[in-house]
Amino acid sequence: MLFKDAIYVASLALLVASSPTQTSKGLDFVDSFEGAAAAGITPAPQRRDEASAEAISPTTWAPPSTMTQALTEVWNHEMATYNNGNALGFKNYGYDQLVANAGKINYCVRWESSATLSATDRSNIATALQRSIGKWMEWLYGFENFPYTSVPVTITGWAVKSTSLLTGDTSNLTIYTNTDSGGAPECAEACGRFFHQDNNYSGCSGGAAKHYDMSLWLTDGFSGGAGGDWGQRVGREYFMGAVTQDNIHIVLHEMGHTFALDDFYDWVPTGQTNFIMLAGSATQITAFDGWMLRDWWRHLKSRYGL
């Protein structure tokens, strides 16, 4: 289903996605995790020299022999099941967003909660997003003409039910109090990449500098997660309870969907049993996840002239 606005089945927490819904406007996955609890802030981005040696070597397509068959199976499955068999015709994967924004990722946070959101909370959320995006990007730094050595993440806006929920200094924040059709706080569509894939942000009050590529949607009582080209959605309690942890594994999984990685609820590639995209089997990004990400980059890089 297309998760634009709040078009959700009431029992989202019970849903398990076996394949994405992908249209000209969006890519969407909904996940259930067995046993899982379900003024722009820009922390220092994770740089290549901070990445693990395994993640940055080799720099060309040379996956371990124990993964080659599985990677071929995954790629063939994605090509057959995404976008009505035209996976490479879709133009809003996370890679597209990253290149369109010159190696940066802008977020808007949707705070679907009546809990207050302090300056410390906001800083922790920004740091967690930077850390989590960095864990994926370290697999691309130095690989097959990937043009960036760091990917800064900036929160350009906050959507809340009431401005009174934001405590501390808010003088430099862009705050949205509008709601979607389901009553959830919503970031301005005029500023969203999902709604303006032509990169025309002339209707955005802050212009292109204040646009957002993805949303982090934090919802009270939400179990599991959802992810796609629009961003990621997880439970507010889960995320804030894990916000300072090194690996917020449900968020990492949902970010994988933003970067076109599939779910594996109904099949498992040969020889692979523990990786972040196999929900519930790993709590951190593994080498197999990294090579799946690299597979997408090597197939998409030509569209960027690289």
Tab-separated table of C-alpha atoms in Angstrom:
chain	number	residue	atom	x	y	z
A	1	MET	CA	0.000	0.000	0.000
A	2	LEU	CA	1.114	3.581	-0.485
A	3	PHE	CA	1.955	5.249	2.818
A	4	LYS	CA	1.324	8.794	1.727
A	5	ASP	CA	-0.326	10.843	4.484
A	6	ALA	CA	-1.836	8.388	6.989
A	7	ILE	CA	-3.344	5.759	4.708
A	8	TYR	CA	-2.639	2.884	7.056
A	9	VAL	CA	-4.435	-0.304	7.957
A	10	ALA	CA	-5.486	-0.036	11.620
A	11	SER	CA	-3.574	-3.140	12.610
A	12	LEU	CA	-0.231	-2.081	11.102
A	13	ALA	CA	1.673	-3.655	13.967
A	14	LEU	CA	0.398	-7.067	12.921
A	15	LEU	CA	1.360	-6.754	9.284
A	16	VAL	CA	4.349	-8.494	7.774
A	17	ALA	CA	5.585	-7.349	4.382
A	18	SER	CA	6.775	-9.988	1.958
A	19	SER	CA	7.319	-7.599	-0.941
A	20	PRO	CA	7.326	-3.830	-1.434
A	21	THR	CA	4.574	-1.728	-2.888
A	22	GLN	CA	6.221	0.515	-5.415
A	23	THR	CA	4.597	3.085	-7.644
A	24	SER	CA	5.698	6.237	-9.414
A	25	LYS	CA	5.302	7.991	-6.057
A	26	GLY	CA	6.669	5.624	-3.461
A	27	LEU	CA	8.394	2.518	-2.185
A	28	ASP	CA	6.982	1.007	1.006
A	29	PHE	CA	7.653	-1.847	3.397
A	30	VAL	CA	5.915	-2.653	6.701
A	31	ASP	CA	7.771	-4.832	9.173
A	32	SER	CA	6.951	-6.888	12.223
A	33	PHE	CA	9.893	-7.870	14.420
A	34	GLU	CA	9.593	-11.021	16.447
A	35	GLY	CA	10.774	-10.190	19.952
A	36	ALA	CA	11.589	-6.571	19.144
A	37	ALA	CA	10.407	-3.751	21.376
A	38	ALA	CA	8.702	-2.357	19.075
A	39	ALA	CA	17.251	25.480	13.943
A	40	GLY	CA	18.940	22.442	11.912
A	41	ILE	CA	20.892	20.137	14.137
A	42	THR	CA	23.858	18.616	12.330
A	43	PRO	CA	26.179	16.342	14.329
A	44	ALA	CA	29.594	15.552	12.881
A	45	PRO	CA	29.113	12.931	10.148
A	46	GLN	CA	30.841	9.578	10.337
A	47	ARG	CA	33.819	9.683	7.980
A	48	ARG	CA	35.516	6.961	6.050
A	49	ASP	CA	38.479	6.757	8.434
A	50	GLU	CA	36.074	5.903	11.248
A	51	ALA	CA	34.593	2.962	9.351
A	52	SER	CA	35.624	-0.617	9.936
A	53	ALA	CA	38.336	-2.089	7.745
A	54	GLU	CA	35.860	-4.697	6.523
A	55	ALA	CA	33.417	-2.027	5.381
A	56	ILE	CA	35.850	-0.013	3.254
A	57	SER	CA	37.692	-2.873	1.565
A	58	PRO	CA	37.624	-3.978	-1.179
A	59	THR	CA	36.700	-0.966	-3.291
A	60	THR	CA	35.374	-2.893	-6.294
A	61	TRP	CA	32.693	-5.537	-6.729
A	62	ALA	CA	34.385	-8.566	-5.168
A	63	PRO	CA	32.041	-10.095	-2.589
A	64	PRO	CA	33.154	-13.131	-0.604
A	65	SER	CA	32.564	-16.389	-2.447
A	66	THR	CA	30.201	-17.465	0.341
A	67	MET	CA	27.857	-14.635	-0.656
A	68	THR	CA	27.953	-14.595	-4.446
A	69	GLN	CA	25.067	-16.997	-5.057
A	70	ALA	CA	22.909	-15.328	-2.408
A	71	LEU	CA	23.592	-11.848	-3.787
A	72	THR	CA	22.593	-13.001	-7.275
A	73	GLU	CA	19.394	-14.502	-5.875
A	74	VAL	CA	18.543	-11.291	-4.039
A	75	TRP	CA	19.225	-9.072	-7.042
A	76	ASN	CA	17.153	-11.234	-9.365
A	77	HIS	CA	14.289	-11.306	-6.881
A	78	GLU	CA	14.326	-7.511	-6.499
A	79	MET	CA	14.423	-6.999	-10.272
A	80	ALA	CA	11.431	-9.314	-10.695
A	81	THR	CA	9.292	-7.930	-7.861
A	82	TYR	CA	9.988	-4.171	-7.654
A	83	ASN	CA	8.052	-1.589	-9.638
A	84	ASN	CA	6.204	-4.119	-11.797
A	85	GLY	CA	9.472	-5.597	-12.990
A	86	ASN	CA	11.075	-2.217	-13.718
A	87	ALA	CA	13.114	-1.718	-10.554
A	88	LEU	CA	15.744	0.394	-12.274
A	89	GLY	CA	13.045	2.700	-13.617
A	90	PHE	CA	12.212	3.931	-10.112
A	91	LYS	CA	13.945	7.263	-9.429
A	92	ASN	CA	13.530	8.015	-5.732
A	93	TYR	CA	15.693	5.490	-3.929
A	94	GLY	CA	17.838	6.801	-1.107
A	95	TYR	CA	20.778	6.981	-3.524
A	96	ASP	CA	18.794	9.327	-5.771
A	97	GLN	CA	17.973	11.548	-2.830
A	98	LEU	CA	21.578	11.600	-1.677
A	99	VAL	CA	22.963	12.613	-5.067
A	100	ALA	CA	20.212	15.191	-5.659
A	101	ASN	CA	21.163	16.830	-2.344
A	102	ALA	CA	24.884	16.870	-3.155
A	103	GLY	CA	25.899	14.194	-0.679
A	104	LYS	CA	23.712	15.297	2.220
A	105	ILE	CA	20.487	13.981	3.721
A	106	ASN	CA	17.856	16.263	5.222
A	107	TYR	CA	15.257	14.920	7.634
A	108	CYS	CA	12.013	16.181	9.084
A	109	VAL	CA	10.893	14.547	12.344
A	110	ARG	CA	7.205	13.747	12.810
A	111	TRP	CA	6.589	13.590	16.565
A	112	GLU	CA	3.252	11.787	16.839
A	113	SER	CA	3.060	12.004	20.611
A	114	SER	CA	1.823	14.154	23.463
A	115	ALA	CA	5.153	13.773	25.266
A	116	THR	CA	7.413	16.792	25.481
A	117	LEU	CA	10.498	16.992	23.293
A	118	SER	CA	13.427	18.704	24.998
A	119	ALA	CA	16.500	20.268	23.440
A	120	THR	CA	18.491	17.274	24.692
A	121	ASP	CA	16.003	14.886	23.063
A	122	ARG	CA	16.286	16.753	19.779
A	123	SER	CA	20.052	16.647	19.883
A	124	ASN	CA	19.988	12.915	20.652
A	125	ILE	CA	17.615	12.255	17.743
A	126	ALA	CA	19.880	14.156	15.364
A	127	THR	CA	22.929	12.263	16.598
A	128	ALA	CA	21.125	8.917	16.266
A	129	LEU	CA	20.121	9.671	12.673
A	130	GLN	CA	23.661	10.687	11.765
A	131	ARG	CA	25.089	7.585	13.401
A	132	SER	CA	22.566	5.255	11.761
A	133	ILE	CA	22.904	6.692	8.258
A	134	GLY	CA	26.675	6.566	8.729
A	135	LYS	CA	26.561	2.839	9.438
A	136	TRP	CA	25.063	2.264	5.994
A	137	MET	CA	27.211	4.816	4.192
A	138	GLU	CA	30.501	3.368	5.448
A	139	TRP	CA	29.847	0.480	3.060
A	140	LEU	CA	29.898	2.911	0.137
A	141	TYR	CA	32.791	5.217	0.975
A	142	GLY	CA	35.541	4.471	-1.543
A	143	PHE	CA	33.465	1.890	-3.409
A	144	GLU	CA	33.074	2.098	-7.196
A	145	ASN	CA	33.134	5.870	-7.696
A	146	PHE	CA	30.917	6.692	-4.740
A	147	PRO	CA	31.657	10.427	-4.707
A	148	TYR	CA	31.399	11.204	-0.994
A	149	THR	CA	33.657	10.582	1.987
A	150	SER	CA	31.055	11.699	4.499
A	151	VAL	CA	27.272	12.138	4.434
A	152	PRO	CA	26.050	14.885	6.765
A	153	VAL	CA	22.525	14.494	8.136
A	154	THR	CA	20.534	17.587	9.094
A	155	ILE	CA	17.112	17.868	10.694
A	156	THR	CA	15.432	20.755	8.913
A	157	GLY	CA	12.027	20.609	10.591
A	158	TRP	CA	9.910	19.224	13.423
A	159	ALA	CA	6.214	18.342	13.118
A	160	VAL	CA	4.341	18.314	16.436
A	161	LYS	CA	0.779	18.432	17.704
A	162	SER	CA	1.518	21.665	19.569
A	163	THR	CA	4.510	23.977	19.779
A	164	SER	CA	4.217	23.698	23.573
A	165	LEU	CA	5.646	20.167	23.335
A	166	LEU	CA	9.005	21.582	22.236
A	167	THR	CA	10.907	22.742	25.313
A	168	GLY	CA	14.172	24.621	25.532
A	169	ASP	CA	15.368	27.092	22.915
A	170	THR	CA	13.286	26.757	19.764
A	171	SER	CA	14.253	30.046	18.126
A	172	ASN	CA	16.170	28.386	15.289
A	173	LEU	CA	13.749	25.528	14.641
A	174	THR	CA	11.362	25.124	11.730
A	175	ILE	CA	8.175	23.853	13.353
A	176	TYR	CA	5.123	22.388	11.628
A	177	THR	CA	1.770	21.978	13.384
A	178	ASN	CA	-0.342	20.880	10.425
A	179	THR	CA	-1.673	17.326	10.329
A	180	ASP	CA	-2.280	14.685	7.701
A	181	SER	CA	-5.689	13.198	6.906
A	182	GLY	CA	-5.335	10.798	9.839
A	183	GLY	CA	-4.565	13.550	12.333
A	184	ALA	CA	-0.832	12.851	12.679
A	185	PRO	CA	1.627	15.753	12.707
A	186	GLU	CA	2.943	16.291	9.205
A	187	CYS	CA	5.897	18.123	7.724
A	188	ALA	CA	5.002	20.546	4.936
A	189	GLU	CA	4.480	18.705	1.656
A	190	ALA	CA	5.866	21.742	-0.165
A	191	CYS	CA	9.243	20.990	1.412
A	192	GLY	CA	9.284	17.208	0.919
A	193	ARG	CA	11.334	15.314	-1.665
A	194	PHE	CA	8.667	12.587	-1.776
A	195	PHE	CA	6.209	15.166	-3.106
A	196	HIS	CA	8.706	17.098	-5.244
A	197	GLN	CA	11.000	14.649	-6.956
A	198	ASP	CA	11.775	17.349	-9.519
A	199	ASN	CA	13.626	19.162	-6.706
A	200	ASN	CA	11.376	22.194	-7.116
A	201	TYR	CA	10.989	23.567	-3.599
A	202	SER	CA	9.766	27.000	-4.633
A	203	GLY	CA	6.687	26.505	-2.453
A	204	CYS	CA	8.732	25.648	0.635
A	205	SER	CA	8.815	28.538	3.107
A	206	GLY	CA	12.522	28.033	3.700
A	207	GLY	CA	13.381	27.207	0.113
A	208	ALA	CA	15.529	24.296	-0.996
A	209	ALA	CA	17.815	24.653	2.029
A	210	LYS	CA	14.930	23.704	4.307
A	211	HIS	CA	13.599	20.846	2.225
A	212	TYR	CA	13.614	17.326	3.668
A	213	ASP	CA	14.522	14.158	1.820
A	214	MET	CA	13.085	11.752	4.383
A	215	SER	CA	10.887	11.773	7.454
A	216	LEU	CA	11.561	10.061	10.748
A	217	TRP	CA	8.048	9.334	11.999
A	218	LEU	CA	7.888	8.522	15.706
A	219	THR	CA	4.474	7.301	16.841
A	220	ASP	CA	3.278	6.447	20.346
A	221	GLY	CA	2.446	2.753	20.691
A	222	PHE	CA	3.651	1.780	17.218
A	223	SER	CA	5.161	-1.713	17.016
A	224	GLY	CA	7.594	-2.968	14.418
A	225	GLY	CA	8.466	-0.479	11.725
A	226	ALA	CA	7.837	0.830	8.227
A	227	GLY	CA	10.248	2.193	5.679
A	228	GLY	CA	10.502	3.378	2.115
A	229	ASP	CA	11.656	6.255	-0.051
A	230	TRP	CA	9.650	8.603	2.172
A	231	GLY	CA	11.648	7.698	5.298
A	232	GLN	CA	11.169	5.500	8.334
A	233	ARG	CA	8.473	5.002	10.985
A	234	VAL	CA	8.976	3.335	14.367
A	235	GLY	CA	7.501	3.538	17.848
A	236	ARG	CA	8.319	6.717	19.741
A	237	GLU	CA	8.904	4.797	22.970
A	238	TYR	CA	11.183	2.292	21.247
A	239	PHE	CA	13.254	4.933	19.489
A	240	MET	CA	13.698	7.250	22.461
A	241	GLY	CA	14.522	4.291	24.695
A	242	ALA	CA	17.290	3.279	22.304
A	243	VAL	CA	18.314	6.721	21.050
A	244	THR	CA	21.821	6.621	22.515
A	245	GLN	CA	22.503	2.990	21.591
A	246	ASP	CA	25.084	2.279	18.933
A	247	ASN	CA	22.695	0.176	16.845
A	248	ILE	CA	18.993	1.032	16.783
A	249	HIS	CA	18.296	-2.105	14.838
A	250	ILE	CA	14.711	-1.516	13.699
A	251	VAL	CA	15.697	1.909	12.374
A	252	LEU	CA	18.711	0.400	10.602
A	253	HIS	CA	16.411	-2.165	8.984
A	254	GLU	CA	13.937	0.496	7.835
A	255	MET	CA	16.761	2.656	6.461
A	256	GLY	CA	17.777	-0.371	4.437
A	257	HIS	CA	14.386	-0.207	2.737
A	258	THR	CA	14.944	3.468	1.927
A	259	PHE	CA	18.068	2.343	0.099
A	260	ALA	CA	16.086	-0.284	-1.833
A	261	LEU	CA	16.904	-3.380	0.221
A	262	ASP	CA	14.214	-6.040	0.422
A	263	ASP	CA	12.484	-7.952	3.210
A	264	PHE	CA	12.985	-11.686	3.669
A	265	TYR	CA	9.860	-12.930	5.396
A	266	ASP	CA	8.995	-15.597	2.835
A	267	TRP	CA	12.426	-16.751	1.684
A	268	VAL	CA	16.090	-16.640	2.685
A	269	PRO	CA	18.990	-16.403	0.220
A	270	THR	CA	21.327	-19.387	0.055
A	271	GLY	CA	23.718	-19.644	2.985
A	272	GLN	CA	22.599	-16.462	4.742
A	273	THR	CA	20.839	-16.695	8.086
A	274	ASN	CA	21.746	-13.576	10.074
A	275	PHE	CA	21.589	-10.073	8.589
A	276	ILE	CA	19.751	-6.862	9.465
A	277	MET	CA	17.309	-7.088	6.535
A	278	LEU	CA	16.178	-10.515	7.748
A	279	ALA	CA	14.062	-9.004	10.502
A	280	GLY	CA	14.837	-10.311	13.971
A	281	SER	CA	17.984	-12.202	12.951
A	282	ALA	CA	20.596	-9.487	13.581
A	283	THR	CA	20.860	-6.270	15.557
A	284	GLN	CA	23.496	-4.587	13.423
A	285	ILE	CA	24.380	-4.211	9.759
A	286	THR	CA	26.327	-7.251	8.566
A	287	ALA	CA	28.670	-7.839	5.650
A	288	PHE	CA	25.837	-9.377	3.655
A	289	ASP	CA	23.714	-6.250	4.169
A	290	GLY	CA	26.654	-4.125	3.079
A	291	TRP	CA	27.197	-6.106	-0.105
A	292	MET	CA	23.485	-5.894	-0.965
A	293	LEU	CA	23.766	-2.108	-0.605
A	294	ARG	CA	26.860	-2.070	-2.799
A	295	ASP	CA	25.052	-4.134	-5.426
A	296	TRP	CA	22.458	-1.397	-5.783
A	297	TRP	CA	25.066	1.347	-5.991
A	298	ARG	CA	27.045	-0.396	-8.731
A	299	HIS	CA	23.885	-0.776	-10.804
A	300	LEU	CA	22.646	2.780	-10.220
A	301	LYS	CA	25.871	4.798	-10.431
A	302	SER	CA	25.650	5.206	-14.204
A	303	ARG	CA	22.468	7.257	-13.846
A	304	TYR	CA	24.599	9.845	-12.014
A	305	GLY	CA	27.332	9.792	-14.640
A	306	LEU	CA	29.719	7.930	-12.338
